[in-house]
Short mmCIF file of C-alpha atoms and ligand atoms in Angstrom, two decimals:
data_model
loop_
_atom_site.label_atom_id
_atom_site.label_comp_id
_atom_site.label_asym_id
_atom_site.label_seq_id
_atom_site.Cartn_x
_atom_site.Cartn_y
_atom_site.Cartn_z
CA MET A 1 -117.01 287.80 87.99
CA SER A 2 -114.59 286.93 90.81
CA ALA A 3 -115.04 283.67 92.76
CA PRO A 4 -116.67 283.79 96.20
CA VAL A 5 -114.22 283.73 99.08
CA TYR A 6 -114.27 281.17 101.92
CA ARG A 7 -112.72 283.13 104.78
CA ILE A 8 -110.50 281.59 107.42
CA GLY A 9 -109.74 283.14 110.79
CA MET A 10 -106.70 281.39 112.27
CA LEU A 11 -105.77 281.32 115.97
CA GLY A 12 -102.00 280.74 115.95
CA GLY A 13 -99.24 281.47 113.48
CA GLY A 14 -96.47 279.18 114.67
CA THR A 15 -95.15 275.86 113.33
CA VAL A 16 -98.53 274.52 112.16
CA GLY A 17 -100.22 277.86 111.45
CA GLY A 18 -97.34 278.98 109.24
CA GLY A 19 -97.58 275.72 107.30
CA VAL A 20 -101.34 276.09 106.83
CA TYR A 21 -100.88 279.63 105.54
CA GLU A 22 -98.17 278.59 103.08
CA LEU A 23 -100.08 275.56 101.78
CA LEU A 24 -103.30 277.54 101.31
CA ARG A 25 -101.50 280.30 99.42
CA ILE A 26 -100.07 277.72 97.03
CA LYS A 27 -103.19 275.57 96.77
CA GLN A 28 -105.77 278.33 96.38
CA ARG A 29 -104.36 279.01 92.94
CA THR A 30 -104.44 275.37 91.88
CA LEU A 31 -107.17 273.62 93.87
CA PRO A 32 -110.60 275.24 93.83
CA VAL A 33 -112.95 273.74 96.40
CA VAL A 34 -114.94 270.84 95.01
CA ALA A 35 -118.36 270.46 96.58
CA THR A 36 -119.70 266.98 97.25
CA ALA A 37 -123.13 265.44 97.42
CA ALA A 38 -122.90 265.95 101.18
CA SER A 39 -123.35 269.70 100.68
CA THR A 40 -126.45 270.65 102.56
CA THR A 41 -128.10 272.98 100.09
CA ALA A 42 -127.89 273.59 96.37
CA ALA A 43 -126.77 277.15 97.04
CA ALA A 44 -124.01 275.96 99.36
CA THR A 45 -122.89 273.41 96.78
CA ALA A 46 -122.70 276.01 94.04
CA ALA A 47 -120.89 278.52 96.23
CA ALA A 48 -118.41 275.97 97.56
CA ALA A 49 -117.67 274.63 94.10
CA ALA A 50 -116.36 277.99 93.01
CA ALA A 51 -114.96 279.37 96.27
CA VAL A 52 -111.40 280.43 96.89
CA VAL A 53 -110.00 279.89 100.38
CA VAL A 54 -108.35 282.92 101.97
CA VAL A 55 -106.88 283.34 105.45
CA SER A 56 -108.17 286.80 106.24
CA LYS A 57 -107.11 286.98 109.91
CA ILE A 58 -104.35 285.45 111.99
CA CYS A 59 -104.44 285.94 115.75
CA VAL A 60 -101.10 285.63 117.55
CA ARG A 61 -99.79 286.56 121.00
CA ASP A 62 -97.03 288.90 119.89
CA LEU A 63 -97.37 291.11 116.79
CA THR A 64 -93.70 292.07 116.84
CA LYS A 65 -92.38 288.49 116.75
CA PRO A 66 -90.63 287.63 113.45
CA ARG A 67 -92.59 285.01 111.44
CA ASP A 68 -90.89 282.33 109.33
CA PHE A 69 -93.53 282.61 106.59
CA ASP A 70 -94.51 285.53 104.33
CA ILE A 71 -97.83 287.17 105.13
CA ASP A 72 -99.73 288.85 102.30
CA THR A 73 -100.92 292.02 104.04
CA ALA A 74 -103.29 292.80 101.15
CA THR A 75 -105.49 289.84 102.13
CA THR A 76 -104.44 288.92 105.69
CA ALA A 77 -104.55 290.99 108.88
CA LEU A 78 -102.63 290.08 112.02
CA THR A 79 -104.33 290.68 115.36
CA THR A 80 -103.93 289.84 119.03
CA ASP A 81 -107.68 289.87 119.66
CA PRO A 82 -109.09 286.32 119.35
CA MET A 83 -112.67 287.70 119.27
CA GLU A 84 -111.96 289.11 115.79
CA LEU A 85 -111.97 285.51 114.55
CA LEU A 86 -115.64 285.26 115.48
CA SER A 87 -116.81 288.14 113.27
CA PRO A 88 -119.63 287.33 110.81
CA ASP A 89 -117.36 287.46 107.73
CA ILE A 90 -115.29 284.48 108.99
CA ASP A 91 -116.60 281.14 107.65
CA CYS A 92 -114.14 278.82 109.36
CA VAL A 93 -112.03 279.17 112.51
CA VAL A 94 -108.74 277.26 112.38
CA GLU A 95 -107.33 276.72 115.87
CA VAL A 96 -103.59 276.05 115.84
CA ALA A 97 -102.56 277.84 119.04
CA GLY A 98 -102.74 274.92 121.48
CA GLY A 99 -103.65 274.89 125.17
CA CYS A 100 -107.06 274.85 126.81
CA ASP A 101 -107.55 278.52 127.69
CA VAL A 102 -108.02 280.96 124.80
CA ALA A 103 -108.26 278.06 122.36
CA LYS A 104 -111.16 276.56 124.31
CA ASP A 105 -113.06 279.88 124.44
CA VAL A 106 -112.62 280.49 120.73
CA VAL A 107 -113.51 276.93 119.66
CA LEU A 108 -116.64 276.73 121.82
CA LYS A 109 -117.82 280.22 120.92
CA ALA A 110 -117.27 279.59 117.20
CA LEU A 111 -119.28 276.34 117.36
CA GLU A 112 -122.04 278.08 119.30
CA LEU A 113 -122.19 280.66 116.53
CA GLY A 114 -122.56 277.88 113.95
CA LYS A 115 -119.10 278.36 112.46
CA THR A 116 -117.00 275.53 111.19
CA VAL A 117 -113.95 274.80 113.35
CA VAL A 118 -110.79 272.99 112.32
CA THR A 119 -108.31 272.25 115.10
CA ALA A 120 -105.03 270.41 115.73
CA ASN A 121 -105.53 270.55 119.49
CA LYS A 122 -105.79 267.02 120.88
CA ALA A 123 -105.42 268.19 124.50
CA LEU A 124 -108.50 270.39 124.11
CA LEU A 125 -110.52 267.67 122.36
CA PHE A 126 -109.61 265.14 125.04
CA GLU A 127 -109.98 267.26 128.15
CA HIS A 128 -113.27 268.85 127.02
CA MET A 129 -114.64 266.08 124.81
CA SER A 130 -118.15 265.99 126.26
CA THR A 131 -118.56 269.78 126.19
CA ILE A 132 -117.26 270.04 122.64
CA GLU A 133 -119.49 267.16 121.54
CA HIS A 134 -122.49 268.83 123.16
CA VAL A 135 -121.80 272.31 121.78
CA ALA A 136 -120.96 271.06 118.28
CA THR A 137 -124.21 269.12 118.15
CA GLY A 138 -126.30 271.95 119.60
CA GLY A 139 -124.60 274.84 117.78
CA ALA A 140 -126.56 277.34 115.75
CA ALA A 141 -127.29 276.72 112.09
CA SER A 142 -124.30 277.87 110.07
CA ALA A 143 -124.44 280.69 107.52
CA GLY A 144 -124.92 278.11 104.76
CA GLY A 145 -127.91 276.61 106.57
CA GLY A 146 -126.19 273.43 107.83
CA LYS A 147 -124.92 272.44 111.27
CA PRO A 148 -121.48 273.60 112.39
CA GLN A 149 -118.72 271.21 111.37
CA LEU A 150 -115.70 270.22 113.44
CA GLY A 151 -112.53 268.90 111.79
CA TYR A 152 -109.62 267.53 113.81
CA GLU A 153 -107.63 265.28 111.47
CA ALA A 154 -104.41 267.10 112.43
CA ALA A 155 -104.94 266.40 116.12
CA VAL A 156 -104.06 262.70 115.86
CA CYS A 157 -100.91 261.37 114.18
CA GLY A 158 -100.10 264.58 112.26
CA GLY A 159 -100.26 263.83 108.54
CA ILE A 160 -101.80 260.34 108.72
CA PRO A 161 -105.53 260.57 107.89
CA ILE A 162 -106.46 258.18 110.72
CA VAL A 163 -109.49 260.20 111.86
CA ASP A 164 -111.03 260.00 108.39
CA VAL A 165 -110.16 256.29 108.19
CA LEU A 166 -111.93 255.52 111.47
CA THR A 167 -114.85 257.83 110.73
CA THR A 168 -115.62 256.50 107.27
CA GLY A 169 -113.64 253.34 106.53
CA TYR A 170 -115.04 250.93 109.10
CA ALA A 171 -118.79 251.60 108.73
CA GLY A 172 -119.49 247.92 108.02
CA ASP A 173 -116.89 246.49 110.34
CA THR A 174 -116.30 245.95 114.07
CA ILE A 175 -113.04 247.32 115.41
CA GLN A 176 -111.30 245.25 118.08
CA SER A 177 -108.26 247.42 118.74
CA VAL A 178 -106.40 250.52 117.65
CA ALA A 179 -102.78 250.66 118.76
CA GLY A 180 -99.46 252.11 117.80
CA ILE A 181 -96.98 254.96 117.82
CA CYS A 182 -98.83 258.29 118.08
CA ASN A 183 -96.15 260.80 119.13
CA GLY A 184 -93.42 262.10 116.85
CA THR A 185 -91.25 263.73 119.51
CA THR A 186 -90.81 260.59 121.61
CA ASN A 187 -90.40 258.37 118.57
CA TYR A 188 -87.65 260.69 117.35
CA MET A 189 -85.99 260.47 120.76
CA LEU A 190 -86.35 256.69 121.20
CA SER A 191 -85.10 256.06 117.64
CA ALA A 192 -81.96 258.10 118.36
CA MET A 193 -81.42 256.45 121.77
CA ALA A 194 -81.82 252.96 120.26
CA LYS A 195 -79.26 253.71 117.56
CA ASP A 196 -76.62 255.31 119.76
CA PRO A 197 -76.39 254.56 123.53
CA SER A 198 -74.28 257.69 124.08
CA VAL A 199 -77.10 260.01 122.95
CA GLN A 200 -78.15 262.30 125.79
CA TYR A 201 -81.87 262.53 126.56
CA ALA A 202 -81.84 266.35 126.95
CA ASP A 203 -79.93 266.84 123.67
CA VAL A 204 -82.25 264.68 121.61
CA LEU A 205 -85.33 266.33 123.15
CA ARG A 206 -83.92 269.73 122.16
CA GLU A 207 -83.44 268.45 118.59
CA ALA A 208 -87.09 267.37 118.45
CA GLN A 209 -88.13 270.79 119.74
CA ASP A 210 -85.96 272.56 117.15
CA LEU A 211 -87.59 270.48 114.42
CA GLY A 212 -91.04 271.74 115.53
CA TYR A 213 -92.30 268.34 116.73
CA ALA A 214 -92.69 268.99 120.46
CA GLU A 215 -95.54 270.60 122.37
CA ALA A 216 -95.03 274.07 123.91
CA ASP A 217 -94.41 272.19 127.17
CA PRO A 218 -92.65 268.97 126.10
CA THR A 219 -93.68 267.31 129.36
CA ALA A 220 -96.88 266.42 127.48
CA ASP A 221 -94.79 264.49 124.95
CA VAL A 222 -92.27 262.74 127.19
CA GLU A 223 -94.71 261.81 129.96
CA GLY A 224 -97.19 260.28 127.49
CA HIS A 225 -99.97 262.85 128.00
CA ASP A 226 -100.06 263.71 124.29
CA VAL A 227 -100.48 260.03 123.35
CA ARG A 228 -103.12 259.69 126.07
CA ALA A 229 -105.19 262.44 124.44
CA LYS A 230 -104.74 260.98 120.94
CA ILE A 231 -105.54 257.39 121.84
CA ALA A 232 -108.62 258.55 123.79
CA ILE A 233 -109.83 260.34 120.63
CA LEU A 234 -109.20 257.17 118.59
CA ALA A 235 -111.04 255.11 121.26
CA LYS A 236 -114.00 257.46 120.94
CA LEU A 237 -114.05 256.98 117.15
CA ALA A 238 -113.49 253.20 117.29
CA PHE A 239 -115.77 252.32 120.21
CA GLY A 240 -117.98 255.37 120.88
CA VAL A 241 -116.75 255.65 124.49
CA THR A 242 -115.53 258.76 126.30
CA VAL A 243 -112.64 257.59 128.45
CA PRO A 244 -111.77 259.84 131.42
CA MET A 245 -108.16 260.71 132.14
CA ASP A 246 -108.07 258.81 135.44
CA LYS A 247 -109.03 255.58 133.65
CA ILE A 248 -106.03 255.66 131.30
CA PRO A 249 -102.84 254.20 132.82
CA CYS A 250 -100.15 256.43 131.35
CA THR A 251 -96.36 256.13 131.50
CA GLY A 252 -93.96 258.15 129.38
CA ILE A 253 -90.33 257.72 128.39
CA SER A 254 -88.52 259.94 130.88
CA GLN A 255 -87.22 256.99 132.93
CA ILE A 256 -85.92 254.98 129.94
CA THR A 257 -82.13 254.64 129.83
CA SER A 258 -79.52 252.98 127.63
CA ILE A 259 -79.60 250.04 130.10
CA ASP A 260 -83.22 249.35 129.09
CA PHE A 261 -82.38 249.38 125.38
CA ALA A 262 -79.40 247.06 125.98
CA ALA A 263 -81.45 244.59 128.08
CA ALA A 264 -84.39 244.71 125.66
CA LYS A 265 -82.09 243.83 122.77
CA ALA A 266 -79.87 241.26 124.50
CA ASN A 267 -82.57 239.36 126.40
CA HIS A 268 -85.66 239.81 124.22
CA ARG A 269 -84.50 240.84 120.69
CA CYS A 270 -86.62 243.96 121.15
CA THR A 271 -86.39 247.74 120.93
CA ILE A 272 -88.51 250.22 122.93
CA LYS A 273 -91.39 252.28 121.56
CA LEU A 274 -94.05 254.45 123.25
CA ILE A 275 -97.35 252.78 122.36
CA GLY A 276 -100.93 253.93 122.83
CA THR A 277 -103.54 251.16 122.88
CA ALA A 278 -107.34 251.13 122.83
CA ALA A 279 -108.78 247.61 122.82
CA ARG A 280 -112.06 245.91 123.55
CA GLY A 281 -112.56 242.72 125.55
CA SER A 282 -112.24 240.22 122.76
CA THR A 283 -108.55 241.10 122.58
CA THR A 284 -107.46 238.67 125.26
CA THR A 285 -104.00 240.09 125.80
CA THR A 286 -105.38 243.42 126.85
CA VAL A 287 -108.51 243.13 128.93
CA GLY A 288 -108.71 239.52 129.92
CA SER A 289 -112.12 237.96 129.93
CA ASN A 290 -114.35 241.05 130.18
CA PRO A 291 -116.14 240.94 126.78
CA SER A 292 -117.70 244.40 127.09
CA GLY A 293 -114.63 246.13 128.53
CA VAL A 294 -112.62 248.74 126.66
CA CYS A 295 -109.10 249.40 127.92
CA VAL A 296 -107.06 252.44 126.91
CA TYR A 297 -103.46 252.83 128.03
CA VAL A 298 -100.12 254.41 127.16
CA THR A 299 -96.80 252.80 127.97
CA PRO A 300 -93.28 252.34 126.69
CA THR A 301 -93.29 248.83 125.26
CA LEU A 302 -90.69 246.25 124.27
CA VAL A 303 -91.31 245.69 120.56
CA PRO A 304 -89.68 242.74 118.74
CA LEU A 305 -87.08 243.93 116.21
CA THR A 306 -89.01 241.99 113.55
CA ASN A 307 -92.22 243.99 114.16
CA GLN A 308 -92.94 246.82 111.74
CA LEU A 309 -93.30 249.25 114.68
CA ALA A 310 -89.61 248.68 115.45
CA ASN A 311 -88.77 250.14 112.05
CA VAL A 312 -90.73 253.37 112.43
CA HIS A 313 -88.07 256.02 112.89
CA GLY A 314 -87.78 259.77 113.47
CA CYS A 315 -91.10 261.59 113.86
CA GLY A 316 -92.94 258.70 112.16
CA ASN A 317 -96.21 257.40 113.58
CA CYS A 318 -97.82 254.03 112.87
CA VAL A 319 -101.25 252.81 113.96
CA THR A 320 -102.64 249.31 113.49
CA VAL A 321 -106.42 248.86 113.43
CA THR A 322 -107.56 245.29 114.08
CA SER A 323 -111.12 244.53 112.98
CA LYS A 324 -113.39 241.58 112.26
CA ASN A 325 -113.57 241.95 108.47
CA MET A 326 -110.10 243.24 107.69
CA GLY A 327 -107.84 241.64 110.29
CA GLN A 328 -104.94 244.04 110.70
CA CYS A 329 -104.53 247.24 108.68
CA THR A 330 -101.62 249.54 109.40
CA TYR A 331 -101.51 253.28 108.72
CA ALA A 332 -98.09 254.92 108.83
CA GLY A 333 -96.54 258.28 108.00
CA PRO A 334 -95.18 261.52 109.45
CA GLY A 335 -96.78 262.12 112.84
CA ALA A 336 -95.58 265.67 113.51
CA GLY A 337 -93.97 268.66 111.86
CA ARG A 338 -95.09 271.72 109.92
CA TYR A 339 -96.21 270.45 106.51
CA PRO A 340 -97.62 267.00 107.38
CA THR A 341 -99.77 268.57 110.10
CA ALA A 342 -100.73 271.55 107.95
CA ASN A 343 -101.71 269.10 105.20
CA SER A 344 -104.30 267.54 107.51
CA ILE A 345 -105.63 270.97 108.48
CA VAL A 346 -105.89 272.05 104.83
CA ALA A 347 -107.67 268.80 103.91
CA ASP A 348 -110.22 269.51 106.68
CA ILE A 349 -110.66 273.10 105.46
CA TYR A 350 -111.40 271.89 101.93
CA ARG A 351 -113.79 269.24 103.26
CA ALA A 352 -115.46 271.88 105.43
CA ALA A 353 -115.83 274.34 102.53
CA ALA A 354 -117.51 271.56 100.59
CA HIS A 355 -119.74 270.70 103.60
CA ALA A 356 -118.17 267.25 103.61
CA LEU A 357 -117.08 267.00 107.26
CA PRO A 358 -119.33 264.98 109.58
CA THR A 359 -121.80 267.26 111.38
CA VAL A 360 -121.54 265.08 114.47
CA ALA A 361 -118.25 265.77 116.25
CA PHE A 362 -117.57 262.15 117.23
CA PRO A 363 -119.82 259.82 115.20
CA ILE A 364 -120.64 256.57 117.02
CA PRO A 365 -119.50 253.58 114.95
CA ASN A 366 -122.36 251.45 113.63
CA SER A 367 -120.98 248.37 115.41
CA CYS A 368 -121.24 250.16 118.78
CA LEU A 369 -124.76 251.58 118.42
CA GLY A 370 -126.79 250.26 121.34
CA SER A 371 -123.84 248.37 122.81
CA ASP A 372 -122.94 248.75 126.45
CA LEU A 373 -119.17 249.02 126.57
CA THR A 374 -117.55 249.87 129.90
CA VAL A 375 -114.10 251.29 130.50
CA VAL A 376 -111.62 249.10 132.39
CA ASP A 377 -108.14 250.22 133.39
CA ASP A 378 -106.20 246.99 133.72
CA TYR A 379 -104.65 244.75 131.09
CA VAL A 380 -102.68 241.55 130.84
CA ALA A 381 -99.26 241.06 129.24
CA CYS A 382 -95.77 239.69 129.75
CA PHE A 383 -93.80 242.46 131.50
CA PHE A 384 -90.16 243.55 131.59
CA ILE A 385 -89.18 245.07 134.95
CA ARG A 386 -85.95 246.89 135.79
CA ILE A 387 -85.03 247.36 139.46
CA PRO A 388 -82.15 249.63 140.56
CA CYS A 389 -80.30 247.79 143.34
CA GLN A 390 -77.10 247.26 145.29
CA THR A 391 -75.47 243.97 146.32
CA PRO A 392 -76.16 241.70 148.04
CA VAL A 393 -79.47 240.96 146.36
CA SER A 394 -81.97 238.48 147.84
CA PHE A 395 -83.69 236.60 145.02
CA ALA A 396 -85.76 234.76 147.64
CA ALA A 397 -87.16 238.07 148.96
CA LEU A 398 -88.04 239.20 145.42
CA GLY A 399 -89.74 235.86 144.76
CA ALA A 400 -91.74 236.10 147.98
CA ILE A 401 -93.09 239.56 147.12
CA ALA A 402 -93.89 238.41 143.58
CA GLU A 403 -95.90 235.54 145.03
CA GLU A 404 -97.77 237.86 147.42
CA CYS A 405 -98.71 239.99 144.38
CA GLY A 406 -99.84 236.94 142.39
CA LEU A 407 -97.01 237.35 139.88
CA ALA A 408 -95.03 234.53 138.29
CA LEU A 409 -91.46 235.53 137.43
CA ALA A 410 -90.12 233.84 134.31
CA SER A 411 -86.51 235.08 134.61
CA ILE A 412 -84.20 237.43 136.53
CA GLU A 413 -80.99 238.84 135.02
CA GLU A 414 -78.32 241.04 136.59
CA GLN A 415 -77.35 243.86 134.24
CA ASP A 416 -74.26 245.60 135.66
CA GLY A 417 -74.30 245.05 139.42
CA SER A 418 -76.60 248.05 139.96
CA GLN A 419 -79.66 246.90 138.01
CA LEU A 420 -81.77 243.75 137.90
CA THR A 421 -84.08 243.01 135.00
CA LEU A 422 -87.00 240.61 135.45
CA THR A 423 -89.49 239.07 133.06
CA THR A 424 -92.96 238.01 134.22
CA SER A 425 -95.18 235.28 132.83
CA SER A 426 -97.39 236.31 129.92
CA SER A 427 -100.55 236.37 132.02
CA SER A 428 -99.51 239.13 134.41
CA SER A 429 -101.85 242.04 135.05
CA ARG A 430 -100.55 245.59 135.02
CA SER A 431 -102.02 246.21 138.47
CA ALA A 432 -100.10 243.24 139.95
CA VAL A 433 -96.84 244.41 138.38
CA ASP A 434 -97.41 247.95 139.63
CA LYS A 435 -98.00 246.64 143.18
CA PHE A 436 -94.91 244.41 142.99
CA CYS A 437 -92.75 247.40 141.97
CA LYS A 438 -94.08 249.58 144.79
CA ASP A 439 -93.69 246.80 147.36
CA VAL A 440 -90.10 245.89 146.45
CA GLN A 441 -89.06 249.53 146.67
CA GLU A 442 -90.75 249.95 150.04
CA LYS A 443 -89.75 246.65 151.65
CA LEU A 444 -86.34 245.63 150.29
CA ASP A 445 -83.21 247.49 151.46
CA PHE A 446 -81.17 246.45 148.42
CA VAL A 447 -83.61 248.24 146.06
CA THR A 448 -82.13 251.71 145.58
CA GLY A 449 -84.67 253.49 143.39
CA SER A 450 -88.00 253.30 141.55
CA PRO A 451 -88.46 250.16 139.48
CA LEU A 452 -89.60 250.63 135.88
CA PHE A 453 -91.90 248.23 134.06
CA MET A 454 -93.05 247.85 130.45
CA PRO A 455 -95.15 245.23 128.62
CA ILE A 456 -93.48 243.12 125.95
CA LEU A 457 -95.44 243.02 122.70
CA SER A 458 -96.17 239.36 122.07
CA VAL A 459 -95.51 237.66 118.76
CA ASP A 460 -99.33 237.21 118.42
CA GLU A 461 -99.74 240.97 118.40
CA GLU A 462 -97.15 241.49 115.64
P1 NAP K 1 -96.44 276.92 118.16
O1 NAP K 1 -95.40 276.85 117.12
O2 NAP K 1 -96.01 277.20 119.56
O3 NAP K 1 -97.49 278.04 117.71
C1 NAP K 1 -98.51 278.49 118.54
C2 NAP K 1 -99.08 279.76 117.95
O4 NAP K 1 -100.23 280.14 118.69
C3 NAP K 1 -98.12 280.95 118.01
O5 NAP K 1 -98.19 281.68 116.81
C4 NAP K 1 -98.64 281.80 119.17
O6 NAP K 1 -98.43 283.19 119.00
C5 NAP K 1 -100.12 281.50 119.08
N1 NAP K 1 -100.77 281.62 120.38
C6 NAP K 1 -100.58 280.85 121.48
N2 NAP K 1 -101.37 281.28 122.48
C7 NAP K 1 -102.07 282.33 122.00
C8 NAP K 1 -103.04 283.19 122.55
N3 NAP K 1 -103.44 283.08 123.82
N4 NAP K 1 -103.56 284.19 121.78
C9 NAP K 1 -103.15 284.33 120.50
N5 NAP K 1 -102.22 283.52 119.90
C10 NAP K 1 -101.70 282.54 120.67
O7 NAP K 1 -97.30 275.59 118.23
P2 NAP K 1 -97.55 274.52 117.06
O8 NAP K 1 -96.44 273.52 117.08
O9 NAP K 1 -97.86 275.23 115.80
O10 NAP K 1 -98.83 273.75 117.63
C11 NAP K 1 -100.09 274.34 117.59
C12 NAP K 1 -101.15 273.29 117.88
O11 NAP K 1 -101.04 272.23 116.94
C13 NAP K 1 -101.07 272.62 119.25
O12 NAP K 1 -102.37 272.31 119.70
C14 NAP K 1 -100.33 271.32 118.96
O13 NAP K 1 -100.63 270.31 119.89
C15 NAP K 1 -100.90 270.99 117.60
N6 NAP K 1 -100.08 270.11 116.77
C16 NAP K 1 -98.78 270.41 116.54
C17 NAP K 1 -98.03 269.59 115.72
C18 NAP K 1 -96.59 269.87 115.43
O14 NAP K 1 -95.95 269.01 114.80
N7 NAP K 1 -96.04 271.00 115.85
C19 NAP K 1 -98.63 268.47 115.13
C20 NAP K 1 -99.98 268.19 115.39
C21 NAP K 1 -100.69 269.02 116.21
P3 NAP K 1 -96.95 283.82 118.97
O15 NAP K 1 -96.31 283.26 117.71
O16 NAP K 1 -97.13 285.29 118.90
O17 NAP K 1 -96.27 283.35 120.21
N1 HSE K 2 -95.99 266.97 119.90
C1 HSE K 2 -96.71 266.13 119.01
C2 HSE K 2 -95.84 264.97 118.60
C3 HSE K 2 -97.14 266.89 117.80
O1 HSE K 2 -94.62 265.04 118.82
O2 HSE K 2 -96.35 263.98 118.08
C4 HSE K 2 -98.02 266.07 116.88
O3 HSE K 2 -99.26 265.85 117.48
#
């Protein structure tokens, strides 16, 4: 008797979709699904234990486009009609197309029909978090009798199983912060720029695109939007809060130049990394004295060369979770690319087939049940500021504006006659620094362009 088949309908057959297809074709011969005690019914457990996973449909935009993976036409049909993925014979919809148009329709409709959904789409999860949460919870009973399951391990930090860690590993703990490098494209670019000042931004971005790390529109990577979506998902898992886009200060790397790397190294013994942070009030360096505040933000950051984040290179990601019981735990690995991301998708598919994914899309952590956390959008740090300028410079005028903004300047250095770099005291708020930068550009004739500012990771946070 042949084994029952767990059928996948996949939206997308690009970098990630191709990897999922290849891994499943290898693994289905060697790794039968193992059901767990979480299986909802005895029948489901028995069926899952013996099932073989097969991708029976792949929906793409262009049927004539050459694919860089072999498709077994005996078991897999290509289509351009996404609605075919919703047919009754499909057990699990894997969404690896990206975007919030067709992907959103397919994901929501599949959940409404009680199908399991596995997705790598952090933009969709972030921008439609409440709707997805609502539909996943209220979806029809699935064919196996359980609730629809939603897996999204691949959406955050590629191959690092950080979603599973936060969902299951901190049940008896209280998380204080989750922070780190969550974008492979920009880490690849910043690593190259740090190593070689002559590297051109456009060239190194193209390399990251060629390696399959970047989003379809790489603006999402370089302007920090991709990290914003990921850190908001991690904030939801760590603190149970849905943080709206307009409450997440977000700066990307497009203004970073070799001057910043040189000043960071010479004056602060630091390199520059794009860091996403989600922290609650007890973390004094982030949200000051508000004990029930949660602050989520994305910013290029000066990171001491001795910090482990400074040594995460290429498409690597690295997230540190700080919690009451464990102190700091760091999770690192490949954050983008075909096989690491596909590995997370395949792990979710196997968990789904065994009914082992949570049936609540974003489980609220035990430590946050009944708590009243509010979202705040300001944080406190020591900041590095670079101001494009021409001579003569008036240090007195800069000092006066700093004072008006309530900022204490710890040092001012001239870089090469056309740039000043400043360091603030360690108790400066982001909002005060932002105001200072806007005011100096507006009021001082010797300022020739937009100032750039970044927090400096303190030794305490290492
Ligand atoms: P990709 O290489 O551009 O592949 C996208 C695939 O989706 C293509 O096969 C495309 O079809 C198909 N597609 C797009 N719009 C479609 C539509 N309206 N109807 C039918 N098919 C459509 O993208 P990717 O890098 O695999 O990324 C896919 C998703 O994974 C995104 O959400 C991304 O954020 C996420 N992700 C990517 C990585 C990574 O390292 N690349 C890592 C983690 C998460 P055609 O091939 O015919 O154009
Ligand atoms: N574009 C994303 C990155 C893909 O570079 O990290 C992984 O989510």
